[in-house]
Amino acid sequence: MFNLYDVTWLIVIAIVLLALGKSGDTILEYVLTDLVDEVDTSGNRNKKRSLERGVIWWQIPYASGAIVAILWVSPFAFGGVHPTWKTTFLICIISMIASLIIFCIGHDVYHRCELTKRPVEIFFRVFGAKLQKLFKCSMNTPAQESSSETRRQENDGITQDDIRVVRSLLRMFPMWGTLIVVPLTSAVGSTFYIEQFSYLRGNDKIPAQMFDMIQDLSGFAILILYSRLTCVRQNEKLKIGVGMLCSIISCVFAWILEFYRLKEVREVGDDENTSTSFLWLVSQFCILGFMEGLTEEGSLRVFKSQIDELIKSYREEYMEVVMCLGKLVNIFLILILDSQLRWFGDDVNNTHLDRYYLLLVCLCSVNFVIYCCIAKCFYEGTEPDPHSAKDNLQLRESTHATNG
């Protein structure tokens, strides 16, 4: 029953609003890239240069915010300030209000024309037309069926381009099915890995945000190392496979650490203090960053090589949907395990995280085998041309609108 004095519902509302605000990151990145492209009036202006500058400008506030949080804002910050959570939230509120004011002031600088086509709308319109065809196919002869389908498509505004777009999206469904396990593993890093950190020796020496930075830096560095060390740089399917292997390794490390930590807790009898150092978590977050960097880069390039030209600029959005579905699977999996097997308690010491990590190892291993079969059977010989400049950095320009 709903209790007005229970603050849990306030936390849920705050999380939902925070998620809505976070969803605007990609749009804001596109706006910044377009503005950089518009400001650049030099003679050697091109799409690749505009994208590179936009990425640099986008990374500056992202990195600055992370550094400020680690040094001064978060509790146990390196700068020696050590603010309370109340002060931390107040600083965040002031920063967001200031950002909103600056954004509103510059709102009139950027103009976008009206949308002409929406890929999601195209997909459901074509899919609905196909369902109508299945329902009516038994009532008509083949000739009547063909003519009625043509008339129906014309009446619904469905073009051959729309059908081609939907077919290209359907080609990606097998790949997307295997990628759902990737965010399932990634979600563990921002939840249970941090909970592990709270019960390790030295957790009061550094802020937990430090692990987020390690994970992000690892995801950035692995792409550079992969391009320099491997001899098959253009094989994006292999890059995804290596990323999935990293997810297995990260879960194995997490299982080993939690197994020995719980063993020590049972032997010593002290739930709060263990001799296991928080430094053992660094390897888990590093390999998790490797997984995210490789799978994200590889999946975006595979998507680009498979999808129709009309919706290539939406590849990040489609991949974001897949990642969100994987995180939802993680939530339902935890709820099922908690209700049926009672694996999760009030704290980490009363939770069977070692069993959950072992389950993830098995799931990731089976998913890796399935991915190898799907990549071999469905996407054989579909690698992009390594000599094509379009397969490198390309401006994420929208196909449904242009700058005014």
Coordinates of C-alpha atoms in Angstrom, one line a residue:
M1 CA 0.0 0.0 0.0
F2 CA 1.2 3.5 -0.8
N3 CA 2.6 5.4 2.2
L4 CA 3.0 9.1 1.8
Y5 CA 5.7 9.2 4.5
D6 CA 7.9 6.6 2.9
V7 CA 10.7 8.3 1.0
T8 CA 11.2 5.3 -1.3
W9 CA 8.8 6.6 -3.9
L10 CA 10.8 9.9 -3.9
I11 CA 14.0 7.9 -4.7
V12 CA 12.2 6.1 -7.6
I13 CA 10.9 9.4 -9.0
A14 CA 14.4 10.9 -8.8
I15 CA 16.0 7.9 -10.6
V16 CA 13.4 8.1 -13.4
L17 CA 14.0 11.8 -13.8
L18 CA 17.7 11.2 -13.8
A19 CA 17.4 8.6 -16.5
L20 CA 15.3 10.9 -18.6
G21 CA 18.0 13.6 -18.3
K22 CA 20.7 11.1 -19.1
S23 CA 18.9 10.1 -22.3
G24 CA 19.6 13.5 -23.7
D25 CA 23.4 13.0 -23.8
T26 CA 23.4 11.6 -27.3
I27 CA 21.2 14.4 -28.6
L28 CA 23.4 17.0 -27.0
E29 CA 26.4 15.4 -28.6
Y30 CA 24.8 15.6 -32.0
V31 CA 24.0 19.3 -31.4
L32 CA 27.5 20.0 -30.4
T33 CA 28.9 18.2 -33.5
D34 CA 26.5 20.2 -35.8
L35 CA 27.5 23.5 -34.2
V36 CA 31.2 22.7 -34.6
D37 CA 30.6 21.9 -38.3
E38 CA 28.7 25.1 -38.8
V39 CA 31.3 27.3 -37.1
D40 CA 34.1 25.7 -39.1
T41 CA 34.4 27.8 -42.3
S42 CA 37.9 26.8 -43.3
G43 CA 38.7 25.6 -46.8
N44 CA 39.7 22.1 -45.7
R45 CA 36.4 21.5 -43.8
N46 CA 35.1 18.0 -44.1
K47 CA 32.9 15.5 -42.2
K48 CA 35.7 13.6 -40.6
R49 CA 37.3 16.8 -39.2
S50 CA 34.0 18.1 -37.8
L51 CA 33.3 14.8 -36.1
E52 CA 36.7 14.7 -34.5
R53 CA 36.4 18.2 -33.2
G54 CA 32.9 17.5 -31.9
V55 CA 34.1 14.4 -30.0
I56 CA 37.0 16.4 -28.5
W57 CA 34.6 19.2 -27.3
W58 CA 32.2 16.6 -25.9
Q59 CA 34.9 14.8 -24.0
I60 CA 36.2 18.0 -22.3
P61 CA 33.1 18.6 -20.0
Y62 CA 32.7 14.8 -19.5
A63 CA 36.3 14.4 -18.3
S64 CA 36.2 17.6 -16.3
G65 CA 33.1 16.6 -14.4
A66 CA 34.7 13.2 -13.5
I67 CA 37.9 14.8 -12.3
V68 CA 36.1 17.4 -10.2
A69 CA 33.9 14.7 -8.6
I70 CA 36.9 12.6 -7.7
L71 CA 39.0 15.5 -6.4
W72 CA 36.5 17.6 -4.5
V73 CA 32.8 16.8 -4.8
S74 CA 32.3 13.2 -3.8
P75 CA 32.8 11.8 -0.3
F76 CA 36.4 10.5 0.3
A77 CA 37.6 12.8 -2.5
F78 CA 41.3 13.0 -3.1
G79 CA 41.4 16.8 -2.6
G80 CA 40.8 16.5 1.1
V81 CA 37.5 18.3 1.2
H82 CA 35.4 15.3 2.1
P83 CA 31.9 16.9 1.8
T84 CA 28.8 15.2 3.1
W85 CA 26.2 13.7 0.8
K86 CA 23.9 16.7 1.5
T87 CA 26.7 19.1 0.3
T88 CA 27.4 16.8 -2.7
F89 CA 23.7 16.9 -3.8
L90 CA 23.6 20.6 -3.4
I91 CA 26.6 21.1 -5.6
C92 CA 25.1 18.9 -8.3
I93 CA 21.8 20.8 -8.2
I94 CA 23.6 24.1 -8.5
S95 CA 25.7 22.8 -11.4
M96 CA 22.6 21.4 -13.3
I97 CA 20.6 24.6 -12.8
A98 CA 23.6 26.7 -14.2
S99 CA 23.9 24.3 -17.2
L100 CA 20.2 24.6 -17.9
I101 CA 20.3 28.4 -17.8
I102 CA 23.3 28.4 -20.2
F103 CA 21.5 25.9 -22.5
C104 CA 18.3 28.0 -22.6
I105 CA 20.3 31.2 -23.4
G106 CA 21.9 29.4 -26.4
H107 CA 18.7 27.7 -27.5
D108 CA 17.9 30.2 -30.3
V109 CA 21.4 29.7 -31.8
Y110 CA 20.6 26.2 -33.0
H111 CA 17.7 25.4 -35.3
R112 CA 16.5 22.1 -36.7
C113 CA 13.9 21.6 -39.4
E114 CA 10.9 19.4 -38.9
L115 CA 11.1 15.6 -39.0
T116 CA 10.2 14.1 -42.4
K117 CA 10.6 10.3 -41.5
R118 CA 10.8 8.4 -38.3
P119 CA 12.5 5.0 -38.5
V120 CA 10.4 3.5 -35.7
E121 CA 7.2 4.7 -37.3
I122 CA 8.4 3.1 -40.6
F123 CA 9.1 -0.2 -39.0
F124 CA 5.7 -0.5 -37.3
R125 CA 3.8 0.7 -40.3
V126 CA 5.5 -1.9 -42.6
F127 CA 5.2 -4.6 -39.9
G128 CA 1.5 -3.8 -39.5
A129 CA 0.9 -4.0 -43.3
K130 CA 2.6 -7.5 -43.3
L131 CA 0.4 -8.7 -40.5
Q132 CA -2.7 -7.6 -42.4
K133 CA -1.4 -9.5 -45.4
L134 CA -1.1 -12.7 -43.4
F135 CA -4.6 -12.3 -42.1
K136 CA -6.1 -11.8 -45.6
C137 CA -3.9 -14.1 -47.6
S138 CA -6.2 -17.1 -47.2
M139 CA -9.2 -15.2 -48.5
N140 CA -7.7 -14.1 -51.8
T141 CA -6.2 -15.7 -54.9
P142 CA -2.4 -15.0 -55.5
A143 CA -3.3 -12.4 -58.2
Q144 CA -5.8 -10.6 -56.0
E145 CA -3.4 -10.8 -53.1
S146 CA -0.6 -9.1 -55.1
S147 CA -2.8 -6.3 -56.4
S148 CA -4.5 -5.7 -53.0
E149 CA -1.1 -5.6 -51.3
T150 CA 0.2 -3.0 -53.8
R151 CA -2.9 -0.9 -53.3
R152 CA -2.7 -1.2 -49.5
Q153 CA 1.0 -0.2 -49.5
E154 CA 0.2 2.9 -51.6
N155 CA -2.7 3.8 -49.4
D156 CA -0.6 3.4 -46.3
G157 CA 2.3 5.5 -47.8
I158 CA 4.7 2.5 -47.7
T159 CA 7.4 2.8 -50.3
Q160 CA 10.0 0.3 -51.5
D161 CA 12.6 2.3 -49.5
D162 CA 10.6 1.7 -46.3
I163 CA 10.5 -2.1 -47.0
R164 CA 14.2 -2.1 -47.6
V165 CA 14.8 -0.3 -44.3
V166 CA 12.8 -2.8 -42.4
R167 CA 14.5 -5.8 -44.0
S168 CA 17.9 -4.4 -43.1
L169 CA 16.7 -3.9 -39.5
L170 CA 15.5 -7.5 -39.4
R171 CA 18.9 -8.7 -40.6
M172 CA 20.4 -7.3 -37.3
F173 CA 18.0 -9.1 -35.0
P174 CA 20.2 -12.2 -34.6
M175 CA 23.2 -10.1 -33.7
W176 CA 21.1 -7.9 -31.3
G177 CA 19.9 -11.1 -29.5
T178 CA 23.4 -12.1 -28.6
L179 CA 24.4 -8.5 -27.6
I180 CA 21.7 -8.4 -24.9
V181 CA 24.0 -10.3 -22.6
V182 CA 26.7 -7.6 -22.8
P183 CA 24.7 -4.9 -20.9
L184 CA 23.6 -7.6 -18.5
T185 CA 27.3 -8.0 -17.5
S186 CA 27.9 -4.2 -17.7
A187 CA 25.1 -3.5 -15.3
V188 CA 26.9 -5.7 -12.7
G189 CA 29.8 -3.3 -12.8
S190 CA 27.7 -0.3 -11.6
T191 CA 25.9 -2.3 -8.9
F192 CA 27.4 -5.4 -7.4
Y193 CA 31.1 -4.5 -8.1
I194 CA 30.5 -1.2 -6.2
E195 CA 28.9 -3.2 -3.4
Q196 CA 31.9 -5.4 -3.2
F197 CA 34.1 -2.3 -2.9
S198 CA 32.2 -1.2 0.2
Y199 CA 33.2 -4.3 2.0
L200 CA 36.9 -4.4 1.1
R201 CA 39.9 -3.0 3.0
G202 CA 40.7 0.6 2.1
N203 CA 37.3 1.5 0.7
D204 CA 37.4 4.7 2.7
K205 CA 40.6 5.8 1.1
I206 CA 39.3 6.6 -2.4
P207 CA 35.9 7.6 -3.9
A208 CA 33.9 4.9 -5.7
Q209 CA 33.8 7.1 -8.8
M210 CA 37.5 6.3 -9.4
F211 CA 36.4 2.9 -10.7
D212 CA 34.1 4.5 -13.2
M213 CA 37.1 6.5 -14.6
I214 CA 39.2 3.4 -14.7
Q215 CA 36.5 1.6 -16.7
D216 CA 36.0 4.5 -19.1
L217 CA 39.8 4.9 -19.7
S218 CA 40.1 1.1 -20.3
G219 CA 37.3 1.2 -22.9
F220 CA 39.1 4.1 -24.7
A221 CA 42.6 2.5 -24.4
I222 CA 41.7 -0.9 -25.6
L223 CA 40.5 0.4 -29.0
I224 CA 44.0 2.0 -29.5
L225 CA 45.8 -1.2 -28.4
Y226 CA 43.5 -3.4 -30.5
S227 CA 44.2 -1.4 -33.6
R228 CA 48.0 -1.5 -33.0
L229 CA 48.4 -5.1 -31.9
T230 CA 46.0 -7.1 -34.0
C231 CA 46.5 -8.0 -37.7
V232 CA 42.8 -8.2 -38.5
R233 CA 41.7 -4.6 -37.7
Q234 CA 38.8 -4.5 -40.0
N235 CA 37.2 -7.7 -38.7
E236 CA 34.5 -6.1 -36.5
K237 CA 32.9 -9.5 -35.7
L238 CA 36.1 -10.6 -34.2
K239 CA 36.3 -7.4 -32.2
I240 CA 32.8 -8.1 -30.7
G241 CA 33.9 -11.7 -29.9
V242 CA 37.0 -10.5 -28.1
G243 CA 34.8 -8.1 -26.1
M244 CA 32.5 -11.0 -25.2
L245 CA 35.5 -13.0 -24.0
C246 CA 36.4 -10.1 -21.8
S247 CA 32.9 -10.2 -20.2
I248 CA 33.6 -13.9 -19.3
I249 CA 37.0 -13.1 -17.8
S250 CA 35.6 -10.1 -15.8
C251 CA 32.9 -12.3 -14.3
V252 CA 35.4 -15.1 -13.5
F253 CA 37.6 -12.5 -11.6
A254 CA 34.6 -11.2 -9.8
W255 CA 33.5 -14.8 -8.8
I256 CA 37.0 -15.7 -7.5
L257 CA 37.2 -12.4 -5.5
E258 CA 33.8 -12.9 -4.0
F259 CA 34.4 -16.5 -3.2
Y260 CA 37.5 -15.9 -1.2
R261 CA 36.0 -12.8 0.4
L262 CA 33.0 -14.7 1.7
K263 CA 35.3 -17.5 2.8
E264 CA 37.3 -15.0 4.9
V265 CA 34.2 -13.5 6.4
R266 CA 32.9 -16.9 7.5
E267 CA 36.3 -17.8 9.0
V268 CA 37.0 -14.5 10.8
G269 CA 33.4 -13.8 11.7
D270 CA 33.8 -10.0 11.0
D271 CA 31.2 -8.8 8.5
E272 CA 32.7 -5.3 8.3
N273 CA 36.5 -5.8 8.0
T274 CA 38.4 -8.1 5.7
S275 CA 42.1 -8.2 4.7
T276 CA 41.2 -8.3 1.0
S277 CA 42.2 -5.0 -0.6
F278 CA 40.0 -2.9 -2.9
L279 CA 42.8 -3.1 -5.5
W280 CA 41.6 -6.5 -6.5
L281 CA 38.6 -4.8 -8.1
V282 CA 40.8 -2.8 -10.5
S283 CA 41.2 -5.8 -12.8
Q284 CA 37.5 -6.4 -12.9
F285 CA 36.7 -2.8 -13.9
C286 CA 39.6 -2.8 -16.5
I287 CA 38.4 -5.9 -18.3
L288 CA 34.8 -4.6 -18.1
G289 CA 35.9 -1.5 -19.8
F290 CA 37.6 -3.6 -22.5
M291 CA 34.4 -5.4 -23.0
E292 CA 32.3 -2.2 -23.4
G293 CA 34.8 -0.5 -25.7
L294 CA 35.2 -3.5 -28.1
T295 CA 31.6 -4.6 -28.3
E296 CA 30.3 -1.0 -28.7
E297 CA 32.7 -0.1 -31.4
G298 CA 32.4 -3.4 -33.2
S299 CA 28.6 -3.6 -33.1
L300 CA 28.2 0.0 -34.4
R301 CA 30.4 -0.8 -37.4
V302 CA 28.7 -4.1 -38.1
F303 CA 25.3 -2.3 -37.8
K304 CA 26.6 0.3 -40.3
S305 CA 27.7 -2.3 -42.8
Q306 CA 24.3 -4.2 -42.6
I307 CA 21.8 -1.4 -42.3
D308 CA 20.2 0.7 -45.1
E309 CA 21.7 4.0 -45.9
L310 CA 18.5 5.9 -44.9
I311 CA 18.9 5.0 -41.2
K312 CA 22.7 4.7 -40.7
S313 CA 22.7 7.8 -38.7
Y314 CA 20.4 6.2 -36.1
R315 CA 22.8 3.4 -35.3
E316 CA 23.7 4.7 -31.8
E317 CA 20.0 5.0 -30.9
Y318 CA 19.2 1.4 -32.0
M319 CA 22.2 0.1 -30.1
E320 CA 21.1 2.0 -27.0
V321 CA 17.8 0.3 -27.2
V322 CA 19.5 -3.1 -27.2
M323 CA 21.7 -2.1 -24.3
C324 CA 18.6 -1.0 -22.3
L325 CA 16.8 -4.3 -23.0
G326 CA 19.9 -6.1 -21.6
K327 CA 19.7 -4.1 -18.4
L328 CA 16.0 -4.9 -18.1
V329 CA 16.8 -8.6 -18.5
N330 CA 19.3 -8.2 -15.6
I331 CA 16.6 -6.7 -13.4
F332 CA 14.1 -9.5 -14.1
L333 CA 16.8 -12.1 -13.6
I334 CA 17.7 -10.7 -10.2
L335 CA 14.0 -10.6 -9.2
I336 CA 13.5 -14.2 -10.2
L337 CA 16.6 -15.4 -8.4
D338 CA 15.6 -13.5 -5.3
S339 CA 12.1 -14.8 -5.2
Q340 CA 12.9 -18.4 -6.1
L341 CA 16.3 -19.1 -4.6
R342 CA 16.8 -16.2 -2.1
W343 CA 20.3 -15.4 -3.4
F344 CA 20.1 -11.7 -2.5
G345 CA 20.0 -10.4 1.1
D346 CA 20.1 -7.0 2.8
D347 CA 23.9 -6.7 2.3
V348 CA 26.7 -8.3 0.3
N349 CA 27.7 -10.6 3.2
N350 CA 24.2 -12.1 3.2
T351 CA 24.0 -12.3 -0.6
H352 CA 25.2 -15.2 -2.8
L353 CA 27.1 -13.0 -5.2
D354 CA 29.5 -15.8 -5.9
R355 CA 26.7 -17.9 -7.3
Y356 CA 25.4 -15.1 -9.3
Y357 CA 28.8 -14.4 -10.8
L358 CA 29.2 -18.1 -11.6
L359 CA 25.8 -18.0 -13.3
L360 CA 26.9 -15.0 -15.4
V361 CA 30.0 -16.9 -16.4
C362 CA 27.9 -19.7 -17.7
L363 CA 25.5 -17.4 -19.5
C364 CA 28.3 -15.4 -21.1
S365 CA 30.0 -18.6 -22.2
V366 CA 26.9 -20.0 -23.8
N367 CA 26.1 -16.7 -25.4
F368 CA 29.7 -16.5 -26.8
V369 CA 29.2 -19.9 -28.5
I370 CA 25.9 -18.8 -29.9
Y371 CA 27.4 -15.5 -31.2
C372 CA 30.2 -17.4 -33.0
C373 CA 27.6 -19.5 -34.8
I374 CA 25.4 -16.5 -35.7
A375 CA 28.4 -14.4 -36.9
K376 CA 29.6 -17.3 -39.1
C377 CA 26.2 -18.2 -40.5
F378 CA 24.4 -14.9 -40.9
Y379 CA 27.1 -12.3 -41.4
E380 CA 29.8 -14.2 -43.4
G381 CA 31.6 -11.9 -45.8
T382 CA 29.9 -8.7 -44.6
E383 CA 32.9 -6.8 -43.4
P384 CA 33.2 -3.2 -44.5
D385 CA 35.8 -2.2 -47.1
P386 CA 39.0 -1.4 -45.3
H387 CA 39.9 1.1 -48.0
S388 CA 36.7 3.0 -47.8
A389 CA 37.0 6.3 -46.0
K390 CA 33.4 6.2 -45.1
D391 CA 34.0 3.2 -42.8
N392 CA 36.3 5.3 -40.6
L393 CA 35.2 8.4 -38.8
Q394 CA 32.0 9.9 -40.3
L395 CA 29.9 12.8 -39.2
R396 CA 26.7 11.7 -37.5
E397 CA 24.5 13.8 -39.6
S398 CA 20.8 13.3 -39.4
T399 CA 18.9 12.1 -42.4
H400 CA 15.6 13.4 -41.2
A401 CA 16.6 17.1 -40.7
T402 CA 19.1 19.7 -41.6
N403 CA 20.4 22.9 -40.0
G404 CA 18.3 25.9 -40.5

